[in-house]
PDB file of C-alpha atoms in Angstrom:
ATOM      1  CA  MET A  25     -34.684 -61.238-108.719  1.00 42.00           C
ATOM      2  CA  THR A  26     -34.792 -65.043-108.983  1.00 45.00           C
ATOM      3  CA  GLY A  27     -37.305 -66.189-111.570  1.00 49.00           C
ATOM      4  CA  SER A  28     -38.009 -62.736-113.005  1.00 60.00           C
ATOM      5  CA  ALA A  29     -37.475 -61.933-116.664  1.00 69.00           C
ATOM      6  CA  PRO A  30     -34.241 -60.008-117.244  1.00 73.00           C
ATOM      7  CA  PRO A  31     -34.656 -56.423-118.466  1.00 80.00           C
ATOM      8  CA  GLN A  32     -33.828 -55.564-122.047  1.00 88.00           C
ATOM      9  CA  LEU A  33     -30.415 -54.053-122.717  1.00 90.00           C
ATOM     10  CA  LEU A  34     -30.651 -50.307-122.031  1.00 95.00           C
ATOM     11  CA  ARG A  35     -28.162 -48.263-124.045  1.00 94.00           C
ATOM     12  CA  PRO A  36     -27.439 -44.620-123.208  1.00 95.00           C
ATOM     13  CA  ARG A  37     -27.768 -42.078-126.011  1.00 94.00           C
ATOM     14  CA  ALA A  38     -24.512 -41.082-127.690  1.00 96.00           C
ATOM     15  CA  LEU A  39     -23.233 -37.674-126.655  1.00 97.00           C
ATOM     16  CA  ARG A  40     -22.920 -34.725-129.032  1.00 96.00           C
ATOM     17  CA  PRO A  41     -20.343 -31.917-129.009  1.00 95.00           C
ATOM     18  CA  GLY A  42     -21.276 -29.379-126.369  1.00 97.00           C
ATOM     19  CA  ASP A  43     -23.210 -31.852-124.222  1.00 98.00           C
ATOM     20  CA  LEU A  44     -22.892 -31.540-120.459  1.00 98.00           C
ATOM     21  CA  VAL A  45     -20.702 -33.999-118.528  1.00 98.00           C
ATOM     22  CA  VAL A  46     -20.857 -33.897-114.717  1.00 98.00           C
ATOM     23  CA  VAL A  47     -18.103 -35.104-112.391  1.00 98.00           C
ATOM     24  CA  ALA A  48     -19.646 -36.390-109.158  1.00 96.00           C
ATOM     25  CA  SER A  49     -18.623 -38.011-105.895  1.00 95.00           C
ATOM     26  CA  LEU A  50     -20.398 -41.374-106.206  1.00 95.00           C
ATOM     27  CA  SER A  51     -18.320 -43.183-103.598  1.00 94.00           C
ATOM     28  CA  GLY A  52     -15.251 -41.788-101.835  1.00 89.00           C
ATOM     29  CA  PRO A  53     -14.633 -38.153-100.830  1.00 90.00           C
ATOM     30  CA  LEU A  54     -12.230 -35.717-102.488  1.00 90.00           C
ATOM     31  CA  PRO A  55      -9.111 -35.068-100.373  1.00 93.00           C
ATOM     32  CA  ALA A  56      -7.820 -31.535-100.823  1.00 93.00           C
ATOM     33  CA  ALA A  57      -4.552 -32.867-102.273  1.00 94.00           C
ATOM     34  CA  TYR A  58      -6.464 -34.236-105.278  1.00 94.00           C
ATOM     35  CA  GLU A  59      -8.292 -31.050-106.193  1.00 96.00           C
ATOM     36  CA  PRO A  60      -5.807 -30.451-109.074  1.00 96.00           C
ATOM     37  CA  ASN A  61      -6.689 -33.892-110.465  1.00 97.00           C
ATOM     38  CA  VAL A  62     -10.334 -32.900-110.792  1.00 96.00           C
ATOM     39  CA  GLN A  63      -9.352 -29.693-112.557  1.00 97.00           C
ATOM     40  CA  GLN A  64      -7.185 -31.684-114.966  1.00 97.00           C
ATOM     41  CA  ALA A  65     -10.054 -34.116-115.599  1.00 97.00           C
ATOM     42  CA  VAL A  66     -12.368 -31.211-116.411  1.00 98.00           C
ATOM     43  CA  ALA A  67      -9.804 -29.958-118.923  1.00 97.00           C
ATOM     44  CA  VAL A  68      -9.634 -33.402-120.576  1.00 97.00           C
ATOM     45  CA  PHE A  69     -13.387 -33.487-121.230  1.00 98.00           C
ATOM     46  CA  GLU A  70     -13.390 -29.891-122.413  1.00 98.00           C
ATOM     47  CA  ARG A  71     -10.743 -30.797-124.972  1.00 96.00           C
ATOM     48  CA  MET A  72     -13.058 -33.569-126.143  1.00 96.00           C
ATOM     49  CA  GLY A  73     -15.625 -30.872-126.895  1.00 96.00           C
ATOM     50  CA  PHE A  74     -17.973 -31.251-123.903  1.00 98.00           C
ATOM     51  CA  ARG A  75     -19.187 -28.797-121.309  1.00 98.00           C
ATOM     52  CA  VAL A  76     -18.222 -29.917-117.805  1.00 98.00           C
ATOM     53  CA  ARG A  77     -19.709 -29.247-114.388  1.00 97.00           C
ATOM     54  CA  ARG A  78     -18.852 -30.448-110.923  1.00 96.00           C
ATOM     55  CA  ALA A  79     -21.634 -31.779-108.727  1.00 96.00           C
ATOM     56  CA  PRO A  80     -22.020 -29.852-105.440  1.00 94.00           C
ATOM     57  CA  LEU A  81     -20.883 -32.719-103.180  1.00 94.00           C
ATOM     58  CA  LEU A  82     -17.555 -32.861-105.033  1.00 93.00           C
ATOM     59  CA  GLU A  83     -15.963 -30.345-102.701  1.00 89.00           C
ATOM     60  CA  ALA A  84     -12.323 -30.698-101.653  1.00 83.00           C
ATOM     61  CA  GLY A  85     -12.047 -31.699 -97.999  1.00 74.00           C
ATOM     62  CA  ARG A  86     -15.733 -32.523 -97.603  1.00 77.00           C
ATOM     63  CA  ARG A  87     -15.968 -35.836 -95.794  1.00 75.00           C
ATOM     64  CA  ARG A  88     -18.350 -38.045 -93.869  1.00 76.00           C
ATOM     65  CA  TRP A  89     -16.579 -41.231 -92.890  1.00 79.00           C
ATOM     66  CA  TRP A  90     -15.666 -43.000 -96.147  1.00 74.00           C
ATOM     67  CA  SER A  91     -17.813 -40.755 -98.313  1.00 81.00           C
ATOM     68  CA  ALA A  92     -18.405 -37.089 -99.053  1.00 78.00           C
ATOM     69  CA  ALA A  93     -21.914 -37.207 -97.577  1.00 81.00           C
ATOM     70  CA  THR A  94     -24.609 -39.455 -96.139  1.00 91.00           C
ATOM     71  CA  PRO A  95     -26.051 -42.221 -98.343  1.00 91.00           C
ATOM     72  CA  ALA A  96     -29.280 -40.224 -98.687  1.00 94.00           C
ATOM     73  CA  GLU A  97     -27.381 -37.115 -99.777  1.00 94.00           C
ATOM     74  CA  THR A  98     -25.251 -39.024-102.277  1.00 95.00           C
ATOM     75  CA  ALA A  99     -28.313 -40.749-103.717  1.00 95.00           C
ATOM     76  CA  GLY A 100     -30.160 -37.442-103.833  1.00 96.00           C
ATOM     77  CA  GLU A 101     -27.401 -35.845-105.864  1.00 96.00           C
ATOM     78  CA  LEU A 102     -27.118 -38.844-108.218  1.00 97.00           C
ATOM     79  CA  ASN A 103     -30.896 -38.891-108.694  1.00 98.00           C
ATOM     80  CA  ALA A 104     -30.897 -35.183-109.515  1.00 98.00           C
ATOM     81  CA  LEU A 105     -28.290 -35.840-112.221  1.00 98.00           C
ATOM     82  CA  LEU A 106     -30.250 -38.787-113.578  1.00 98.00           C
ATOM     83  CA  ARG A 107     -33.424 -36.663-113.793  1.00 98.00           C
ATOM     84  CA  ASP A 108     -31.779 -33.589-115.314  1.00 98.00           C
ATOM     85  CA  PRO A 109     -32.216 -33.749-119.112  1.00 98.00           C
ATOM     86  CA  GLU A 110     -29.273 -31.391-119.608  1.00 98.00           C
ATOM     87  CA  VAL A 111     -26.840 -33.859-118.011  1.00 98.00           C
ATOM     88  CA  ARG A 112     -25.727 -36.354-120.643  1.00 98.00           C
ATOM     89  CA  ALA A 113     -22.965 -38.278-118.810  1.00 98.00           C
ATOM     90  CA  ILE A 114     -21.815 -38.773-115.224  1.00 98.00           C
ATOM     91  CA  VAL A 115     -18.161 -39.367-114.345  1.00 98.00           C
ATOM     92  CA  ALA A 116     -17.233 -40.723-110.909  1.00 97.00           C
ATOM     93  CA  SER A 117     -14.528 -38.723-109.178  1.00 96.00           C
ATOM     94  CA  ASP A 118     -13.010 -41.815-107.544  1.00 94.00           C
ATOM     95  CA  GLY A 119     -13.740 -45.236-106.118  1.00 89.00           C
ATOM     96  CA  GLY A 120     -14.112 -45.997-102.432  1.00 89.00           C
ATOM     97  CA  GLN A 121     -16.275 -48.045-100.095  1.00 86.00           C
ATOM     98  CA  SER A 122     -19.714 -46.451 -99.919  1.00 87.00           C
ATOM     99  CA  ALA A 123     -21.781 -47.234-103.043  1.00 91.00           C
ATOM    100  CA  LEU A 124     -23.454 -50.120-101.202  1.00 91.00           C
ATOM    101  CA  GLY A 125     -25.070 -47.649 -98.801  1.00 92.00           C
ATOM    102  CA  TYR A 126     -27.444 -46.072-101.315  1.00 94.00           C
ATOM    103  CA  LEU A 127     -28.237 -48.773-103.872  1.00 94.00           C
ATOM    104  CA  ASP A 128     -31.845 -48.971-102.680  1.00 94.00           C
ATOM    105  CA  LEU A 129     -32.291 -45.190-102.948  1.00 96.00           C
ATOM    106  CA  ILE A 130     -31.499 -44.830-106.651  1.00 97.00           C
ATOM    107  CA  ASP A 131     -34.335 -43.618-108.876  1.00 97.00           C
ATOM    108  CA  VAL A 132     -34.343 -46.522-111.322  1.00 97.00           C
ATOM    109  CA  GLU A 133     -37.304 -45.057-113.202  1.00 97.00           C
ATOM    110  CA  ALA A 134     -35.147 -42.031-114.023  1.00 98.00           C
ATOM    111  CA  VAL A 135     -32.495 -44.415-115.366  1.00 97.00           C
ATOM    112  CA  ARG A 136     -35.064 -46.144-117.567  1.00 97.00           C
ATOM    113  CA  ALA A 137     -36.549 -42.852-118.769  1.00 97.00           C
ATOM    114  CA  ASP A 138     -33.230 -41.264-119.729  1.00 97.00           C
ATOM    115  CA  PRO A 139     -30.283 -43.685-119.664  1.00 97.00           C
ATOM    116  CA  LYS A 140     -26.911 -41.940-119.411  1.00 97.00           C
ATOM    117  CA  PRO A 141     -23.338 -43.201-119.402  1.00 97.00           C
ATOM    118  CA  ILE A 142     -21.943 -43.533-115.886  1.00 98.00           C
ATOM    119  CA  LEU A 143     -18.150 -43.841-115.978  1.00 98.00           C
ATOM    120  CA  GLY A 144     -16.133 -45.493-113.234  1.00 96.00           C
ATOM    121  CA  TYR A 145     -14.520 -48.649-111.915  1.00 94.00           C
ATOM    122  CA  SER A 146     -13.469 -49.941-108.479  1.00 93.00           C
ATOM    123  CA  ASP A 147     -16.440 -49.416-106.112  1.00 93.00           C
ATOM    124  CA  ILE A 148     -18.433 -47.921-109.006  1.00 95.00           C
ATOM    125  CA  SER A 149     -18.562 -51.386-110.582  1.00 94.00           C
ATOM    126  CA  LEU A 150     -21.080 -52.270-107.853  1.00 94.00           C
ATOM    127  CA  LEU A 151     -23.264 -49.445-109.177  1.00 95.00           C
ATOM    128  CA  HIS A 152     -22.880 -50.740-112.738  1.00 96.00           C
ATOM    129  CA  LEU A 153     -23.835 -54.293-111.772  1.00 95.00           C
ATOM    130  CA  VAL A 154     -26.913 -53.328-109.763  1.00 95.00           C
ATOM    131  CA  LEU A 155     -28.218 -50.836-112.333  1.00 96.00           C
ATOM    132  CA  HIS A 156     -27.682 -53.424-115.062  1.00 95.00           C
ATOM    133  CA  ALA A 157     -29.583 -55.997-113.027  1.00 94.00           C
ATOM    134  CA  ARG A 158     -32.468 -53.639-112.285  1.00 94.00           C
ATOM    135  CA  THR A 159     -32.794 -51.726-115.553  1.00 95.00           C
ATOM    136  CA  GLY A 160     -30.522 -53.333-118.159  1.00 94.00           C
ATOM    137  CA  LEU A 161     -28.344 -50.198-118.231  1.00 96.00           C
ATOM    138  CA  VAL A 162     -25.029 -50.636-120.039  1.00 95.00           C
ATOM    139  CA  GLY A 163     -22.296 -49.654-117.577  1.00 94.00           C
ATOM    140  CA  PHE A 164     -19.081 -47.920-118.616  1.00 95.00           C
ATOM    141  CA  HIS A 165     -16.294 -49.646-116.682  1.00 94.00           C
ATOM    142  CA  ALA A 166     -13.939 -46.770-117.448  1.00 94.00           C
ATOM    143  CA  ASP A 167     -11.521 -44.254-115.996  1.00 95.00           C
ATOM    144  CA  MET A 168     -12.444 -41.821-113.229  1.00 97.00           C
ATOM    145  CA  ALA A 169     -11.511 -38.201-112.607  1.00 97.00           C
ATOM    146  CA  VAL A 170      -8.944 -38.419-109.804  1.00 95.00           C
ATOM    147  CA  PRO A 171      -6.929 -41.596-110.519  1.00 95.00           C
ATOM    148  CA  GLY A 172      -7.424 -41.596-114.286  1.00 95.00           C
ATOM    149  CA  PHE A 173      -8.257 -38.522-116.355  1.00 96.00           C
ATOM    150  CA  GLY A 174      -6.623 -36.139-113.893  1.00 96.00           C
ATOM    151  CA  GLY A 175      -4.022 -38.559-112.537  1.00 95.00           C
ATOM    152  CA  ALA A 176      -2.332 -41.317-114.539  1.00 94.00           C
ATOM    153  CA  TRP A 177      -3.288 -39.694-117.846  1.00 95.00           C
ATOM    154  CA  GLN A 178      -1.228 -36.636-116.965  1.00 95.00           C
ATOM    155  CA  CYS A 179       1.917 -38.753-116.513  1.00 94.00           C
ATOM    156  CA  ALA A 180       1.570 -40.488-119.887  1.00 93.00           C
ATOM    157  CA  PRO A 181       3.443 -39.353-123.011  1.00 93.00           C
ATOM    158  CA  ALA A 182       1.603 -36.831-125.171  1.00 95.00           C
ATOM    159  CA  ALA A 183       0.951 -39.413-127.904  1.00 93.00           C
ATOM    160  CA  ARG A 184      -0.650 -41.804-125.423  1.00 93.00           C
ATOM    161  CA  ARG A 185      -2.824 -39.021-123.958  1.00 94.00           C
ATOM    162  CA  ALA A 186      -4.019 -38.095-127.443  1.00 94.00           C
ATOM    163  CA  GLU A 187      -4.768 -41.769-128.163  1.00 93.00           C
ATOM    164  CA  LEU A 188      -6.818 -42.089-124.988  1.00 94.00           C
ATOM    165  CA  GLU A 189      -8.742 -38.873-125.587  1.00 95.00           C
ATOM    166  CA  GLU A 190      -9.656 -40.038-129.081  1.00 94.00           C
ATOM    167  CA  LEU A 191     -10.716 -43.437-127.720  1.00 94.00           C
ATOM    168  CA  TYR A 192     -12.954 -41.950-125.020  1.00 96.00           C
ATOM    169  CA  SER A 193     -14.426 -39.442-127.452  1.00 96.00           C
ATOM    170  CA  ARG A 194     -15.445 -42.345-129.732  1.00 94.00           C
ATOM    171  CA  LEU A 195     -16.732 -44.299-126.740  1.00 94.00           C
ATOM    172  CA  LEU A 196     -19.064 -41.484-125.705  1.00 97.00           C
ATOM    173  CA  THR A 197     -20.122 -40.119-129.098  1.00 96.00           C
ATOM    174  CA  GLY A 198     -20.040 -43.165-131.363  1.00 93.00           C
ATOM    175  CA  THR A 199     -22.853 -45.566-132.132  1.00 90.00           C
ATOM    176  CA  GLU A 200     -20.722 -48.462-133.323  1.00 88.00           C
ATOM    177  CA  ALA A 201     -18.710 -51.006-131.323  1.00 85.00           C
ATOM    178  CA  ILE A 202     -15.516 -49.422-130.017  1.00 85.00           C
ATOM    179  CA  GLY A 203     -13.316 -52.103-131.588  1.00 84.00           C
ATOM    180  CA  ALA A 204      -9.820 -53.068-130.485  1.00 84.00           C
ATOM    181  CA  LEU A 205      -8.594 -51.357-127.331  1.00 84.00           C
ATOM    182  CA  PRO A 206      -5.055 -49.966-127.482  1.00 82.00           C
ATOM    183  CA  ALA A 207      -3.048 -51.680-124.751  1.00 79.00           C
ATOM    184  CA  SER A 208      -0.140 -50.095-122.926  1.00 73.00           C
ATOM    185  CA  PRO A 209       2.374 -51.610-123.242  1.00 75.00           C
ATOM    186  CA  SER A 210       0.843 -54.930-124.378  1.00 78.00           C
ATOM    187  CA  TRP A 211      -1.871 -57.450-123.608  1.00 79.00           C
ATOM    188  CA  GLU A 212      -0.993 -60.595-121.685  1.00 83.00           C
ATOM    189  CA  CYS A 213      -2.714 -63.644-123.152  1.00 83.00           C
ATOM    190  CA  TRP A 214      -3.458 -66.457-120.709  1.00 84.00           C
ATOM    191  CA  ARG A 215      -5.276 -68.718-123.158  1.00 86.00           C
ATOM    192  CA  PRO A 216      -5.541 -67.947-126.884  1.00 89.00           C
ATOM    193  CA  GLY A 217      -8.921 -68.084-128.585  1.00 89.00           C
ATOM    194  CA  ARG A 218     -11.988 -66.070-129.501  1.00 89.00           C
ATOM    195  CA  VAL A 219     -15.313 -65.835-127.704  1.00 87.00           C
ATOM    196  CA  GLU A 220     -18.411 -63.662-127.909  1.00 89.00           C
ATOM    197  CA  GLY A 221     -21.037 -62.844-125.308  1.00 89.00           C
ATOM    198  CA  PRO A 222     -22.350 -60.180-122.963  1.00 90.00           C
ATOM    199  CA  LEU A 223     -19.529 -58.606-120.938  1.00 90.00           C
ATOM    200  CA  ILE A 224     -20.216 -58.731-117.197  1.00 92.00           C
ATOM    201  CA  GLY A 225     -17.817 -57.966-114.385  1.00 90.00           C
ATOM    202  CA  GLY A 226     -16.098 -55.479-112.134  1.00 90.00           C
ATOM    203  CA  VAL A 227     -13.975 -55.580-109.015  1.00 89.00           C
ATOM    204  CA  ILE A 228     -14.143 -59.210-107.999  1.00 88.00           C
ATOM    205  CA  ASN A 229     -15.272 -58.562-104.425  1.00 86.00           C
ATOM    206  CA  ARG A 230     -17.949 -56.160-105.721  1.00 90.00           C
ATOM    207  CA  ILE A 231     -19.281 -58.858-108.051  1.00 90.00           C
ATOM    208  CA  VAL A 232     -19.705 -61.105-105.027  1.00 89.00           C
ATOM    209  CA  LEU A 233     -21.165 -58.231-102.987  1.00 89.00           C
ATOM    210  CA  ALA A 234     -23.678 -57.356-105.713  1.00 89.00           C
ATOM    211  CA  GLN A 235     -24.819 -60.969-105.769  1.00 89.00           C
ATOM    212  CA  ALA A 236     -25.482 -60.770-102.017  1.00 88.00           C
ATOM    213  CA  THR A 237     -27.951 -57.875-102.417  1.00 89.00           C
ATOM    214  CA  PRO A 238     -31.651 -58.024-103.328  1.00 91.00           C
ATOM    215  CA  PHE A 239     -30.625 -56.571-106.709  1.00 91.00           C
ATOM    216  CA  ALA A 240     -28.419 -59.456-107.795  1.00 90.00           C
ATOM    217  CA  LEU A 241     -28.146 -60.664-111.358  1.00 89.00           C
ATOM    218  CA  THR A 242     -29.774 -64.060-111.651  1.00 88.00           C
ATOM    219  CA  PRO A 243     -27.249 -66.883-112.219  1.00 86.00           C
ATOM    220  CA  GLU A 244     -28.774 -67.395-115.664  1.00 86.00           C
ATOM    221  CA  ARG A 245     -27.567 -63.926-116.667  1.00 88.00           C
ATOM    222  CA  PHE A 246     -24.002 -65.222-116.455  1.00 88.00           C
ATOM    223  CA  ASP A 247     -24.698 -68.109-118.843  1.00 88.00           C
ATOM    224  CA  GLY A 248     -22.751 -67.464-122.032  1.00 88.00           C
ATOM    225  CA  ALA A 249     -21.344 -64.197-120.667  1.00 90.00           C
ATOM    226  CA  VAL A 250     -17.719 -63.120-120.824  1.00 90.00           C
ATOM    227  CA  LEU A 251     -16.734 -62.524-117.207  1.00 88.00           C
ATOM    228  CA  PHE A 252     -14.052 -59.948-116.462  1.00 87.00           C
ATOM    229  CA  TRP A 253     -12.703 -58.927-113.110  1.00 87.00           C
ATOM    230  CA  GLU A 254     -10.581 -56.148-111.734  1.00 84.00           C
ATOM    231  CA  GLU A 255      -8.188 -56.672-108.837  1.00 80.00           C
ATOM    232  CA  VAL A 256      -5.033 -54.937-107.652  1.00 72.00           C
ATOM    233  CA  THR A 257      -3.609 -57.777-105.561  1.00 66.00           C
ATOM    234  CA  PRO A 258      -5.376 -60.889-106.890  1.00 56.00           C
ATOM    235  CA  PRO A 259      -6.526 -63.469-104.350  1.00 54.00           C
ATOM    236  CA  ARG A 260      -5.549 -67.073-104.889  1.00 53.00           C
ATOM    237  CA  ARG A 261      -7.266 -68.712-107.851  1.00 50.00           C
ATOM    238  CA  GLU A 262      -9.031 -71.263-105.650  1.00 46.00           C
ATOM    239  CA  ARG A 263     -10.459 -68.622-103.303  1.00 50.00           C
ATOM    240  CA  ARG A 264     -11.529 -66.426-106.243  1.00 52.00           C
ATOM    241  CA  GLY A 265     -13.437 -69.259-107.910  1.00 53.00           C
ATOM    242  CA  PHE A 266     -14.957 -70.396-104.617  1.00 51.00           C
ATOM    243  CA  SER A 267     -16.305 -66.887-103.894  1.00 56.00           C
ATOM    244  CA  LEU A 268     -18.033 -66.710-107.268  1.00 59.00           C
ATOM    245  CA  ARG A 269     -19.409 -70.244-107.067  1.00 60.00           C
ATOM    246  CA  ARG A 270     -20.963 -69.446-103.687  1.00 58.00           C
ATOM    247  CA  VAL A 271     -23.157 -66.807-105.360  1.00 57.00           C
ATOM    248  CA  GLY A 272     -24.133 -69.044-108.270  1.00 58.00           C
ATOM    249  CA  VAL A 273     -21.537 -68.013-110.850  1.00 63.00           C
ATOM    250  CA  SER A 274     -19.766 -70.864-112.617  1.00 58.00           C
ATOM    251  CA  THR A 275     -16.373 -69.906-114.059  1.00 56.00           C
ATOM    252  CA  ASP A 276     -13.818 -71.437-116.340  1.00 55.00           C
ATOM    253  CA  GLN A 277     -10.679 -69.724-115.097  1.00 50.00           C
ATOM    254  CA  PRO A 278      -7.718 -69.435-117.442  1.00 47.00           C
ATOM    255  CA  GLY A 279      -5.577 -67.434-115.032  1.00 45.00           C
ATOM    256  CA  PRO A 280      -2.724 -68.650-112.846  1.00 40.00           C
TER     257      PRO A 280
END
């Protein structure tokens, strides 16, 4: 990717009521214990006014090592969803460890021809970064079926669930910037101020991993960008900055 012109920003089309949303296994498998979570997630999107379908590989108990299928099978299913004009959004069932295995098998021409929102975080952030690098696709670093829509959402108070459903409905159907995000319970400010720029990020070790692939974002793509990272147990600040610098990303870190 070094020296090549970056692709133009590729925005998915906004969804309409009745559009088809598909929940798919893009990384980890679906343990049988989490089958109810998928059913709850389906109900959430139906309440938003969408039709919902499960991709065939999203079968409880289906497993091949850390995934539900081989890399070729997972890529084949994702490519079928990308090529299907009826499918208007793809929601990852969960994170995991296996997105790296099929990055080179994704039909990027299908992405360019019909860009669709792909929702997910954790390992799915690797998918977002690589597709953004290759096609300019805007990634949706957002909740997933098992841990989010069908998991943590179901434990939240009714008012918070309604707030989140309204937010995600606007995210998928609106054409304007989403605006302020409702925090729960509150945002923690490390350094006050205001900045603007392209938003690039994901799980911090997936950012580094993406930069180690042939599909890396050029270092220039990070110039002027707002870098965000996701981490459950943050590594030490020095090690975090060192990892990013080793792949050509310069950071000004406000965190502890």
